[in-house]
Amino acid sequence: MSRGECPLTPSSSTRAAPPTPNPTSIPIQMHFSTPDYVIFALLLVASTCIGLFYALSGGRQRTTQEFLLADRSMSCLPVSLSLLATFQSAVAILGVPSEIYTYGTQYWFLGVSYFLGLLVPAHVFIPVFYRLRLTSAYEYLELRFNKTVRIMGTVTFIFQMVIYMGVVLYAPALALNAVTGFDLWGAVLAMGLVCTLYTTLGGLKAVIWTDVFQTIVMFAGQLAVIIVGAHQAGGMGEVWRKAINGSRIASLDLNPDPTERHTFWTLGVGGVFLMLALYGVNQAQVQRYLSSRTEREAVMSCYVVFPCQQVVLCLGCLMGLVMFARYGEDSPLDKGYMVLYFVMDVFRDLPGLPGLFVACLFSGALSTISSAFNSLATVTMEDLIKPYCPTMTEAKATLLSKGLAFAYGLVCLAMAYTASHMGSVLQAALSIFGMVGGPLLGLFCLGMFFPWANSTGAIVGLVAGLVMAFWIGIGHFVSRMAVPTTLPPIINGTAMPLPSNMTTAVMTTLITLITESDQVPVCLSRPTGVQALYNLSYLWYSAHNSTTVVIVGLIVSLLTGPMKEKDLTPGTVYPVLGNLLFFLPECYREILCCVTPLPQKVGCRPQRWRIPPMNQ
């Protein structure tokens, strides 16, 4: 759709609280049977048992090394499945099929971004982090710059995750309650408390192995829906025929316009930066790399997760096509509730299978919030407490780490309660999560790829990136609120740009949990000037904001005196410029700080770099 064709724009009016389902959005409210409740309960019991097992076996979580990094003993397969589980949240399970049902399969091209989005972390970020033997990713920032930059990065990450983790627990529970009548706060409390329990007792090892179990449940739930749904629709051939007739099989869209919501370039190129923010520098993922037995195992986990991600993406797309084959284009269902209603409709005569899908759905929620608890406890302990309590004993540090994990679990429940009263502010909260990912990626790239960047440049660059991110995000939100009519999303516009990072762009479809309205067409001219910036596709947010950090950081560093190579902590710069400028004489490469190579691979238990004293 071109900009001059009078597209439909999104709703600009929002309710003061999440909507109550009505007969036009959910025709029939389904209900769980006893087998469904049993299967759902088994998920909670199994997850708790895994936590108890690792609390009572092995080293019994008596050291921070074991509690926060699984004693650096994990193999490739569980780490890769845990990486996948963190990526595949409950919001993604609900969102991708709705995206495909509404807009078609253009979203599938996001899979193209997985190539570079995982190759770069495997061969750039992992070698740097692993060879420095870090616990917190933000510890790198002190090694490379100074303590102030480290604290700024840590506080930014904590703010990002605290805002988000309550929403990711509350949103699927709200949808489940609307469709099935499943007790809303019963689900929220059960999931929140169970997750807090096994994360606090079993540490990272319990989190990773519960992720493995939950990944299997997620695959089983999605496969069951696709198989039964396709069979009821007349087979996959009939599903495909209806999708083609309904124009849901998208062709390659090479439109270079960055304000278009989904094109090959926004998905395949902009998505790379989204993936780098998630798999390259996010503490939850970095912590899993660092828990691997060897650097090779950590790198292999990136390679193993790649085909798994492609399978997950295909499952979401297939579920969306099966939904379209069943309901066609004119479904009266609200898009935020559609997937759950579809599942309950397909499984209405198959007791137990609705419970399997709900277990699948909440496995995604559990894997995401448990990662948040553990990573938040890690950065709080390693970045904000340990540096100021150097005499703290290992036993006290471990006990305090467990207390932090428990405390963040309670904060998650409090944020879920807050989310229930946020109304239109909930969209802003979700957007905040996405706004922060790009600037943090830019901060790490500034330090890792540009040897002459100094701490002043890093601080100013991060602040500039955050200001730019919030300016674009809030500007878009306000401009949407200013639209006088209320309309549904554009088929391929930037109607609903939401966050990048940990749960990807599919969160856009859940905005209908907060905004609903009549559909009224309005003609829009092509946005220009600042308005064009506000209409930037959400998939370019990470790229734009991280680039802002790098450019501003380099300019300020050059103005305030660039770093000299002799002042760099060994191992903190990846020699990408040195490799690219190999043809220059060594004297010129030394001026550009491009001489020192990355340290060689280390063994299983190398000496860890000590953080040198630096000026604040």
Coordinates of C-alpha atoms in Angstrom, one line a residue:
M1 CA 0.0 0.0 0.0
S2 CA 1.4 3.4 -0.9
R3 CA 1.2 6.4 1.3
G4 CA -1.3 8.1 -1.1
E5 CA -3.9 5.4 -1.1
C6 CA -5.8 6.4 2.0
P7 CA -4.6 3.6 4.3
L8 CA -6.2 2.9 7.7
T9 CA -4.4 4.4 10.7
P10 CA -4.3 2.9 14.2
S11 CA -6.6 3.7 17.1
S12 CA -5.6 7.0 18.7
S13 CA -8.0 6.7 21.7
T14 CA -7.1 4.5 24.5
R15 CA -9.1 3.3 27.5
A16 CA -8.2 4.0 31.0
A17 CA -7.9 0.3 31.8
P18 CA -7.5 -3.0 29.9
P19 CA -10.8 -3.7 28.0
T20 CA -13.5 -6.1 29.2
P21 CA -14.4 -8.6 26.5
N22 CA -17.8 -8.2 24.9
P23 CA -19.9 -10.4 22.6
T24 CA -18.5 -8.8 19.5
S25 CA -14.9 -9.5 20.4
I26 CA -15.4 -12.9 22.0
P27 CA -18.6 -14.6 20.8
I28 CA -18.5 -17.5 23.2
Q29 CA -16.4 -17.8 26.4
M30 CA -14.8 -21.2 26.6
H31 CA -13.9 -23.0 29.9
F32 CA -11.2 -25.3 31.1
S33 CA -11.9 -28.9 31.9
T34 CA -10.3 -30.9 34.7
P35 CA -7.6 -32.4 32.5
D36 CA -6.7 -28.9 31.3
Y37 CA -6.1 -27.8 34.9
V38 CA -4.1 -30.9 35.7
I39 CA -1.8 -30.3 32.8
F40 CA -1.3 -26.7 33.7
A41 CA -0.6 -27.7 37.3
L42 CA 1.9 -30.3 36.2
L43 CA 3.9 -27.5 34.4
L44 CA 4.1 -25.6 37.7
V45 CA 5.0 -28.7 39.8
A46 CA 7.7 -29.8 37.3
S47 CA 9.3 -26.3 37.2
T48 CA 9.3 -26.2 41.0
C49 CA 10.8 -29.7 41.3
I50 CA 13.7 -28.7 38.9
G51 CA 14.5 -25.8 41.2
L52 CA 14.4 -27.9 44.3
F53 CA 16.6 -30.6 42.6
Y54 CA 19.4 -28.1 41.9
A55 CA 19.0 -26.4 45.3
L56 CA 19.7 -29.8 47.0
S57 CA 22.2 -31.4 44.6
G58 CA 25.7 -30.6 43.4
G59 CA 27.2 -27.6 45.2
R60 CA 23.7 -26.7 46.6
Q61 CA 24.1 -23.1 45.3
R62 CA 26.6 -22.2 48.0
T63 CA 28.7 -19.8 45.9
T64 CA 27.9 -16.9 43.7
Q65 CA 29.8 -18.7 40.9
E66 CA 27.3 -21.6 41.1
F67 CA 24.2 -19.5 41.8
L68 CA 24.8 -16.8 39.1
L69 CA 26.8 -18.7 36.5
A70 CA 25.9 -22.4 37.0
D71 CA 29.5 -22.9 38.1
R72 CA 30.5 -22.3 34.4
S73 CA 29.6 -26.0 33.7
M74 CA 26.8 -25.9 31.2
S75 CA 27.0 -27.7 27.8
C76 CA 25.9 -26.4 24.5
L77 CA 22.4 -28.0 24.1
P78 CA 20.8 -26.7 27.3
V79 CA 22.3 -23.3 26.9
S80 CA 21.0 -23.0 23.3
L81 CA 17.5 -24.1 24.3
S82 CA 17.6 -21.6 27.2
L83 CA 18.6 -18.9 24.7
L84 CA 15.7 -19.9 22.6
A85 CA 13.2 -20.0 25.5
T86 CA 14.1 -16.5 26.6
F87 CA 13.5 -15.3 23.0
Q88 CA 10.2 -17.1 22.7
S89 CA 8.0 -15.3 25.2
A90 CA 4.3 -15.7 25.9
V91 CA 3.8 -12.5 24.0
A92 CA 5.5 -13.9 21.0
I93 CA 3.4 -17.1 21.1
L94 CA 0.3 -14.9 21.0
G95 CA 1.6 -12.3 18.7
V96 CA 3.2 -14.0 15.7
P97 CA 0.1 -15.9 14.6
S98 CA -2.1 -12.8 14.9
E99 CA 0.5 -10.9 12.9
I100 CA 0.4 -13.5 10.1
Y101 CA -3.4 -13.7 10.2
T102 CA -3.7 -9.9 9.9
Y103 CA -0.9 -8.9 7.6
G104 CA 0.4 -12.1 5.9
T105 CA 3.7 -13.8 5.9
Q106 CA 5.9 -10.8 5.3
Y107 CA 7.0 -11.1 8.9
W108 CA 8.7 -14.4 8.1
F109 CA 11.5 -12.5 6.4
L110 CA 12.7 -11.6 10.0
G111 CA 14.4 -15.0 9.8
V112 CA 16.9 -13.5 7.4
S113 CA 18.2 -11.3 10.2
Y114 CA 19.0 -14.3 12.3
F115 CA 22.2 -15.1 10.2
L116 CA 24.1 -12.0 11.1
G117 CA 22.2 -11.5 14.3
L118 CA 23.8 -14.7 15.7
L119 CA 27.0 -14.9 13.7
V120 CA 28.2 -11.5 15.1
P121 CA 27.6 -12.5 18.8
A122 CA 29.2 -15.9 18.2
H123 CA 32.4 -14.5 16.7
V124 CA 32.7 -11.0 18.2
F125 CA 30.8 -10.5 21.5
I126 CA 31.3 -14.0 23.0
P127 CA 35.1 -14.1 22.5
V128 CA 35.5 -10.7 24.2
F129 CA 33.2 -11.5 27.1
Y130 CA 34.3 -15.1 27.7
R131 CA 38.0 -14.4 27.6
L132 CA 37.6 -11.6 30.1
R133 CA 35.8 -14.1 32.4
L134 CA 33.1 -11.7 33.4
T135 CA 30.0 -12.3 35.5
S136 CA 28.1 -9.2 34.5
A137 CA 28.2 -7.8 30.9
Y138 CA 28.4 -4.3 32.4
E139 CA 31.6 -5.2 34.2
Y140 CA 33.1 -4.9 30.7
L141 CA 32.2 -1.2 30.6
E142 CA 34.4 -0.5 33.6
L143 CA 37.3 -2.5 32.1
R144 CA 36.9 -0.5 28.9
F145 CA 35.9 2.9 30.2
N146 CA 35.3 3.5 33.9
K147 CA 33.0 2.8 36.9
T148 CA 30.6 5.6 36.0
V149 CA 29.9 4.1 32.6
R150 CA 29.4 0.7 34.2
I151 CA 26.8 2.0 36.7
M152 CA 25.0 4.0 34.0
G153 CA 24.7 0.9 31.9
T154 CA 23.6 -1.2 34.8
V155 CA 20.9 1.2 36.0
T156 CA 19.6 1.6 32.4
F157 CA 19.2 -2.2 32.2
I158 CA 17.5 -2.5 35.6
F159 CA 15.1 0.2 34.6
Q160 CA 14.4 -1.5 31.3
M161 CA 13.7 -5.0 32.8
V162 CA 11.7 -3.8 35.9
I163 CA 9.3 -1.9 33.6
Y164 CA 8.9 -4.9 31.4
M165 CA 8.8 -8.1 33.5
G166 CA 5.4 -7.4 35.1
V167 CA 3.8 -6.7 31.8
V168 CA 5.1 -9.9 30.2
L169 CA 3.4 -11.8 33.1
Y170 CA 0.2 -9.9 33.1
A171 CA -0.6 -9.6 29.4
P172 CA -1.0 -13.4 28.6
A173 CA -2.9 -13.9 31.9
L174 CA -5.3 -11.1 30.9
A175 CA -5.9 -12.7 27.5
L176 CA -6.4 -16.2 29.1
N177 CA -8.9 -14.7 31.5
A178 CA -10.9 -13.0 28.7
V179 CA -11.2 -16.1 26.6
T180 CA -11.6 -18.9 29.2
G181 CA -12.6 -17.2 32.5
F182 CA -9.4 -18.6 34.0
D183 CA -8.9 -16.6 37.2
L184 CA -6.7 -13.7 36.3
W185 CA -4.8 -13.1 39.5
G186 CA -4.7 -16.8 40.3
A187 CA -2.7 -17.3 37.1
V188 CA -0.5 -14.3 37.8
L189 CA 0.3 -15.3 41.4
A190 CA 0.8 -18.9 40.5
M191 CA 3.3 -18.2 37.7
G192 CA 5.0 -15.4 39.6
L193 CA 5.5 -17.3 42.8
V194 CA 6.6 -20.5 41.2
C195 CA 9.1 -18.7 39.0
T196 CA 10.4 -16.8 42.0
L197 CA 10.7 -20.0 44.0
Y198 CA 12.7 -22.0 41.5
T199 CA 14.9 -19.1 40.5
T200 CA 15.8 -18.3 44.1
L201 CA 16.4 -21.9 45.1
G202 CA 18.1 -23.3 42.1
G203 CA 20.0 -20.4 40.6
L204 CA 21.0 -20.1 36.9
K205 CA 21.3 -23.9 36.6
A206 CA 17.7 -24.4 37.5
V207 CA 16.6 -21.5 35.2
I208 CA 18.4 -23.1 32.3
W209 CA 17.1 -26.6 32.8
T210 CA 13.5 -25.3 33.4
D211 CA 13.9 -23.4 30.1
V212 CA 14.8 -26.7 28.4
F213 CA 11.7 -28.3 29.8
Q214 CA 9.5 -25.3 28.9
T215 CA 10.9 -25.2 25.4
I216 CA 9.7 -28.8 24.9
V217 CA 6.3 -27.8 26.2
M218 CA 6.2 -24.8 23.9
F219 CA 7.0 -26.9 20.8
A220 CA 4.5 -29.5 21.8
G221 CA 1.7 -27.0 22.3
Q222 CA 2.2 -25.2 19.0
L223 CA 2.6 -28.4 17.0
A224 CA -0.6 -29.8 18.5
V225 CA -2.5 -26.7 17.5
I226 CA -1.2 -26.7 14.0
I227 CA -1.8 -30.4 13.4
V228 CA -5.3 -30.5 14.8
G229 CA -6.2 -27.1 13.2
A230 CA -4.9 -28.1 9.8
H231 CA -6.7 -31.4 9.9
Q232 CA -10.0 -29.7 10.7
A233 CA -9.4 -27.2 7.9
G234 CA -9.0 -30.0 5.3
G235 CA -5.2 -30.5 5.4
M236 CA -2.2 -28.2 4.9
G237 CA -2.9 -28.1 1.1
E238 CA -6.3 -26.5 1.8
V239 CA -4.8 -24.1 4.4
W240 CA -2.2 -23.0 1.8
R241 CA -4.9 -22.5 -0.9
K242 CA -7.0 -20.3 1.3
A243 CA -4.0 -18.3 2.3
I244 CA -3.1 -17.7 -1.3
N245 CA -6.7 -16.8 -2.2
G246 CA -6.8 -14.4 0.8
S247 CA -3.5 -12.7 -0.2
R248 CA -1.8 -13.8 3.0
I249 CA 1.3 -15.3 1.2
A250 CA 3.5 -12.2 0.9
S251 CA 6.0 -11.7 -1.9
L252 CA 9.4 -10.1 -1.4
D253 CA 8.9 -6.4 -0.7
L254 CA 12.1 -4.5 -1.6
N255 CA 10.7 -1.0 -0.8
P256 CA 13.6 0.9 0.9
D257 CA 11.3 3.3 2.7
P258 CA 12.3 3.1 6.4
T259 CA 8.8 4.3 7.4
E260 CA 7.2 1.1 6.0
R261 CA 6.4 -1.2 8.9
H262 CA 7.5 -4.5 7.3
T263 CA 9.7 -4.8 4.2
F264 CA 12.6 -7.1 3.4
W265 CA 15.0 -4.3 4.5
T266 CA 13.3 -3.5 7.8
L267 CA 13.0 -7.1 8.7
G268 CA 16.3 -8.4 7.2
V269 CA 18.6 -5.5 8.0
G270 CA 16.8 -3.6 10.8
G271 CA 16.1 -6.9 12.5
V272 CA 19.9 -7.6 12.7
F273 CA 20.3 -4.7 15.2
L274 CA 17.3 -6.0 17.1
M275 CA 19.0 -9.4 17.3
L276 CA 22.3 -8.0 18.3
A277 CA 20.7 -6.0 21.1
L278 CA 19.1 -9.3 22.3
Y279 CA 21.8 -11.9 21.7
G280 CA 24.9 -9.8 21.7
V281 CA 24.8 -7.6 24.8
N282 CA 21.7 -8.4 26.8
Q283 CA 22.7 -9.6 30.3
A284 CA 20.2 -12.5 30.3
Q285 CA 21.8 -14.0 27.2
V286 CA 25.4 -13.0 28.0
Q287 CA 25.0 -14.8 31.3
R288 CA 24.1 -18.0 29.5
Y289 CA 27.2 -17.7 27.3
L290 CA 29.4 -17.2 30.4
S291 CA 27.9 -20.3 32.1
S292 CA 29.2 -22.5 29.3
R293 CA 32.1 -24.9 30.1
T294 CA 34.3 -23.5 27.3
E295 CA 34.2 -20.7 24.8
R296 CA 33.7 -23.2 22.0
E297 CA 30.5 -24.5 23.7
A298 CA 29.3 -20.9 24.0
V299 CA 29.9 -20.3 20.3
M300 CA 28.2 -23.5 19.4
S301 CA 25.1 -22.6 21.4
C302 CA 24.6 -19.7 19.0
Y303 CA 24.8 -22.0 16.0
V304 CA 22.4 -24.5 17.5
V305 CA 19.8 -21.9 18.4
F306 CA 19.8 -20.6 14.8
P307 CA 17.8 -23.5 13.2
C308 CA 15.6 -23.7 16.4
Q309 CA 14.6 -20.0 15.9
Q310 CA 13.8 -20.7 12.3
V311 CA 11.5 -23.6 13.3
V312 CA 9.8 -21.4 16.0
L313 CA 9.2 -18.7 13.4
C314 CA 7.8 -21.1 11.0
L315 CA 5.5 -22.6 13.6
G316 CA 4.1 -19.2 14.4
C317 CA 3.6 -18.4 10.8
L318 CA 1.8 -21.8 10.2
M319 CA -0.5 -21.2 13.1
G320 CA -1.5 -17.9 11.7
L321 CA -2.2 -19.4 8.3
V322 CA -4.3 -22.2 9.9
M323 CA -6.2 -19.5 11.8
F324 CA -6.9 -17.7 8.5
A325 CA -8.1 -20.9 6.9
R326 CA -10.6 -21.4 9.7
Y327 CA -12.0 -17.9 10.1
G328 CA -11.2 -16.0 6.9
E329 CA -10.7 -12.3 6.6
D330 CA -13.9 -11.2 8.5
S331 CA -13.4 -12.7 11.9
P332 CA -15.2 -10.6 14.6
L333 CA -12.6 -11.7 17.2
D334 CA -10.4 -9.1 18.8
K335 CA -6.8 -9.7 17.5
G336 CA -5.4 -9.7 21.0
Y337 CA -7.6 -12.6 22.0
M338 CA -7.7 -14.4 18.7
V339 CA -5.0 -17.0 19.2
L340 CA -6.4 -18.2 22.5
Y341 CA -10.0 -18.3 21.2
F342 CA -8.8 -20.2 18.2
V343 CA -7.0 -22.8 20.4
M344 CA -10.1 -23.3 22.6
D345 CA -12.3 -23.6 19.5
V346 CA -10.0 -26.2 17.8
F347 CA -9.6 -28.2 21.0
R348 CA -13.2 -27.9 22.3
D349 CA -13.8 -31.7 21.9
L350 CA -10.3 -32.7 23.0
P351 CA -9.9 -32.4 26.8
G352 CA -6.4 -31.8 28.0
L353 CA -5.1 -30.2 24.8
P354 CA -6.2 -26.6 25.7
G355 CA -4.3 -27.1 29.0
L356 CA -1.3 -28.2 26.9
F357 CA -1.4 -24.9 24.9
V358 CA -1.9 -22.8 28.0
A359 CA 1.1 -24.6 29.5
C360 CA 3.0 -23.7 26.3
L361 CA 1.9 -20.1 26.7
F362 CA 2.9 -19.8 30.3
S363 CA 6.2 -21.7 29.7
G364 CA 7.1 -18.7 27.5
A365 CA 6.2 -16.3 30.4
L366 CA 8.1 -18.4 32.9
S367 CA 11.3 -18.6 30.8
T368 CA 11.2 -14.8 30.2
I369 CA 10.6 -13.6 33.7
S370 CA 13.0 -16.2 35.3
S371 CA 15.7 -14.9 33.0
A372 CA 14.8 -11.4 34.2
F373 CA 15.0 -12.3 37.9
N374 CA 18.4 -14.0 37.6
S375 CA 20.0 -11.4 35.4
L376 CA 18.7 -8.5 37.6
A377 CA 20.1 -10.2 40.7
T378 CA 23.4 -10.7 38.9
V379 CA 23.9 -7.1 37.8
T380 CA 22.7 -5.7 41.1
M381 CA 25.1 -8.0 43.0
E382 CA 28.1 -7.6 40.7
D383 CA 27.8 -4.0 39.6
L384 CA 26.1 -2.2 42.5
I385 CA 27.0 -4.1 45.7
K386 CA 30.2 -6.1 45.4
P387 CA 32.4 -3.1 44.2
Y388 CA 31.4 -1.2 47.4
C389 CA 31.7 -4.2 49.8
P390 CA 35.0 -5.8 48.9
T391 CA 35.3 -7.6 52.3
M392 CA 31.9 -9.4 51.9
T393 CA 32.3 -13.2 52.4
E394 CA 31.3 -15.6 49.7
A395 CA 28.6 -17.1 51.9
K396 CA 27.0 -13.6 52.5
A397 CA 27.3 -12.7 48.8
T398 CA 25.5 -15.9 47.8
L399 CA 22.8 -15.4 50.4
L400 CA 22.3 -11.8 49.3
S401 CA 22.1 -12.9 45.6
K402 CA 19.3 -15.3 46.5
G403 CA 17.6 -12.5 48.4
L404 CA 17.9 -10.2 45.4
A405 CA 16.3 -12.9 43.1
F406 CA 13.4 -13.3 45.6
A407 CA 13.0 -9.5 45.9
Y408 CA 12.9 -9.0 42.1
G409 CA 10.2 -11.8 42.0
L410 CA 8.1 -9.7 44.3
V411 CA 8.8 -6.6 42.3
C412 CA 7.5 -8.5 39.2
L413 CA 4.2 -9.2 40.9
A414 CA 3.9 -5.6 42.0
M415 CA 4.6 -4.5 38.4
A416 CA 1.9 -7.0 37.1
Y417 CA -0.5 -5.3 39.5
T418 CA 0.6 -1.9 38.3
A419 CA 0.1 -3.0 34.7
S420 CA -3.5 -3.8 35.4
H421 CA -4.1 -0.1 36.2
M422 CA -1.9 1.5 33.6
G423 CA -4.4 1.6 30.7
S424 CA -3.0 3.6 27.8
V425 CA 0.3 4.0 29.7
L426 CA 0.9 0.3 29.3
Q427 CA 1.8 0.9 25.6
A428 CA 4.3 3.5 26.7
A429 CA 5.8 1.0 29.2
L430 CA 6.2 -1.6 26.5
S431 CA 7.8 1.0 24.3
I432 CA 10.2 2.0 27.0
F433 CA 11.6 -1.5 27.0
G434 CA 12.3 -1.3 23.3
M435 CA 13.7 2.2 23.5
V436 CA 16.5 1.2 25.8
G437 CA 17.9 -1.8 23.9
G438 CA 19.4 0.2 21.0
P439 CA 21.4 2.7 23.2
L440 CA 22.9 -0.1 25.2
L441 CA 23.9 -1.9 22.0
G442 CA 25.5 1.3 20.8
L443 CA 27.4 1.7 24.1
F444 CA 29.0 -1.8 23.8
C445 CA 29.8 -1.3 20.1
L446 CA 31.4 2.0 20.8
G447 CA 33.8 0.4 23.3
M448 CA 34.4 -2.8 21.5
F449 CA 35.0 -1.6 17.9
F450 CA 36.5 1.9 18.4
P451 CA 39.7 1.9 20.4
W452 CA 39.9 5.7 20.6
A453 CA 36.5 6.1 22.3
N454 CA 36.9 7.5 25.8
S455 CA 34.7 7.4 28.9
T456 CA 33.4 11.0 28.3
G457 CA 32.3 10.0 24.8
A458 CA 30.6 6.9 26.2
I459 CA 28.6 8.8 28.8
V460 CA 27.6 11.6 26.4
G461 CA 26.8 9.0 23.7
L462 CA 24.6 6.9 25.9
V463 CA 22.7 10.0 27.2
A464 CA 22.3 11.2 23.6
G465 CA 21.0 7.7 22.5
L466 CA 18.5 7.5 25.3
V467 CA 17.3 11.1 24.6
M468 CA 16.9 10.3 20.9
A469 CA 15.1 7.0 21.7
F470 CA 12.6 8.6 24.1
W471 CA 12.1 11.5 21.7
I472 CA 11.2 9.3 18.8
G473 CA 9.1 6.9 21.0
I474 CA 7.2 9.5 22.9
G475 CA 6.8 11.7 19.8
H476 CA 5.3 8.7 18.0
F477 CA 3.0 8.0 20.9
V478 CA 1.9 11.6 21.2
S479 CA 1.4 12.0 17.4
R480 CA -0.9 8.9 17.5
M481 CA -2.9 10.3 20.3
A482 CA -3.4 13.5 18.4
V483 CA -5.1 11.8 15.4
P484 CA -8.8 12.8 15.5
T485 CA -10.2 9.5 14.3
T486 CA -9.8 6.0 15.6
L487 CA -8.8 3.3 13.2
P488 CA -7.2 -0.2 12.9
P489 CA -3.6 -0.8 12.0
I490 CA -2.3 -0.2 8.5
I491 CA -1.5 -3.3 6.5
N492 CA 2.0 -2.3 5.9
G493 CA 2.6 1.0 7.6
T494 CA 4.3 2.1 10.8
A495 CA 1.1 2.2 12.7
M496 CA 2.2 0.4 15.8
P497 CA 5.9 0.5 16.3
L498 CA 6.7 -1.1 19.6
P499 CA 9.8 -2.6 21.3
S500 CA 12.7 -4.4 19.9
N501 CA 15.0 -6.5 22.1
M502 CA 14.1 -9.4 24.3
T503 CA 10.5 -10.4 22.8
T504 CA 10.8 -8.9 19.4
A505 CA 8.4 -6.9 17.4
V506 CA 5.4 -9.2 17.7
M507 CA 4.3 -7.3 20.8
T508 CA 2.6 -5.0 18.4
T509 CA -0.4 -7.3 18.1
L510 CA -1.0 -7.2 21.8
I511 CA -1.7 -3.5 21.8
T512 CA -5.4 -4.4 21.1
L513 CA -5.6 -5.5 24.7
I514 CA -5.4 -1.8 25.6
T515 CA -6.7 0.0 22.5
E516 CA -10.0 -0.8 20.7
S517 CA -12.0 1.4 18.4
D518 CA -14.2 1.6 15.3
Q519 CA -12.6 1.4 11.9
V520 CA -12.7 4.7 10.0
P521 CA -10.5 5.3 7.0
V522 CA -8.4 8.4 6.7
C523 CA -6.2 9.7 4.0
L524 CA -2.6 10.3 5.0
S525 CA 0.1 12.1 3.0
R526 CA 3.7 10.9 3.1
P527 CA 5.2 12.0 6.5
T528 CA 8.0 14.6 6.2
G529 CA 10.5 16.2 8.6
V530 CA 10.2 15.3 12.2
Q531 CA 6.9 13.5 11.5
A532 CA 8.9 11.0 9.3
L533 CA 11.2 10.3 12.2
Y534 CA 8.1 9.6 14.4
N535 CA 6.9 7.2 11.7
L536 CA 10.2 5.2 11.5
S537 CA 9.5 1.5 11.5
Y538 CA 10.0 0.0 14.9
L539 CA 12.5 -2.4 13.5
W540 CA 14.9 0.5 12.7
Y541 CA 14.7 1.8 16.3
S542 CA 17.7 -0.3 17.6
A543 CA 19.8 0.6 14.5
H544 CA 19.0 4.3 14.7
N545 CA 19.5 4.7 18.4
S546 CA 22.7 2.6 18.6
T547 CA 24.2 4.5 15.7
T548 CA 23.4 7.8 17.5
V549 CA 25.4 6.5 20.5
V550 CA 28.4 5.6 18.4
I551 CA 28.5 8.8 16.3
V552 CA 28.0 11.1 19.3
G553 CA 30.5 9.1 21.4
L554 CA 33.2 9.2 18.7
I555 CA 32.8 13.0 18.1
V556 CA 32.9 13.7 21.9
S557 CA 35.9 11.4 22.3
L558 CA 37.9 13.1 19.5
L559 CA 37.0 16.6 21.0
T560 CA 38.0 15.6 24.5
G561 CA 41.1 13.6 23.7
P562 CA 40.9 10.1 22.3
M563 CA 42.1 7.0 24.2
K564 CA 45.6 5.8 23.5
E565 CA 46.3 2.2 22.9
K566 CA 48.6 1.9 25.9
D567 CA 45.7 3.0 28.1
L568 CA 43.3 0.3 27.0
T569 CA 42.7 -2.7 29.2
P570 CA 43.9 -5.7 27.2
G571 CA 41.2 -7.8 25.6
T572 CA 38.5 -5.1 25.7
V573 CA 38.6 -4.1 22.0
Y574 CA 37.8 -6.5 19.2
P575 CA 40.4 -5.8 16.4
V576 CA 37.9 -5.3 13.6
L577 CA 39.7 -2.1 12.4
G578 CA 43.0 -3.8 12.6
N579 CA 41.7 -6.6 10.4
L580 CA 40.1 -4.2 7.9
L581 CA 43.2 -1.9 7.7
F582 CA 45.8 -4.7 7.6
F583 CA 47.4 -3.0 4.5
L584 CA 48.5 0.1 6.4
P585 CA 52.0 0.4 7.9
E586 CA 52.1 -0.5 11.6
C587 CA 52.9 3.1 12.6
Y588 CA 49.6 4.3 11.2
R589 CA 47.7 1.4 12.6
E590 CA 49.2 2.2 16.0
I591 CA 48.0 5.8 15.8
L592 CA 44.5 4.4 15.1
C593 CA 44.9 1.9 18.0
C594 CA 44.6 -1.0 15.6
V595 CA 47.7 -3.0 16.6
T596 CA 46.8 -5.1 19.7
P597 CA 45.0 -8.3 18.8
L598 CA 42.4 -10.1 20.9
P599 CA 43.9 -12.5 23.4
Q600 CA 44.1 -16.1 22.3
K601 CA 41.3 -18.6 23.4
V602 CA 41.6 -19.5 27.1
G603 CA 41.0 -22.8 28.7
C604 CA 38.3 -23.9 31.0
R605 CA 39.5 -22.1 34.1
P606 CA 41.8 -19.1 33.1
Q607 CA 42.7 -16.3 35.4
R608 CA 40.2 -13.5 35.3
W609 CA 41.1 -9.9 34.5
R610 CA 41.2 -7.7 37.5
I611 CA 39.5 -4.4 37.2
P612 CA 42.3 -1.8 37.4
P613 CA 41.6 1.3 39.5
M614 CA 40.2 4.0 37.3
N615 CA 39.3 7.6 37.7
Q616 CA 35.6 8.2 38.2

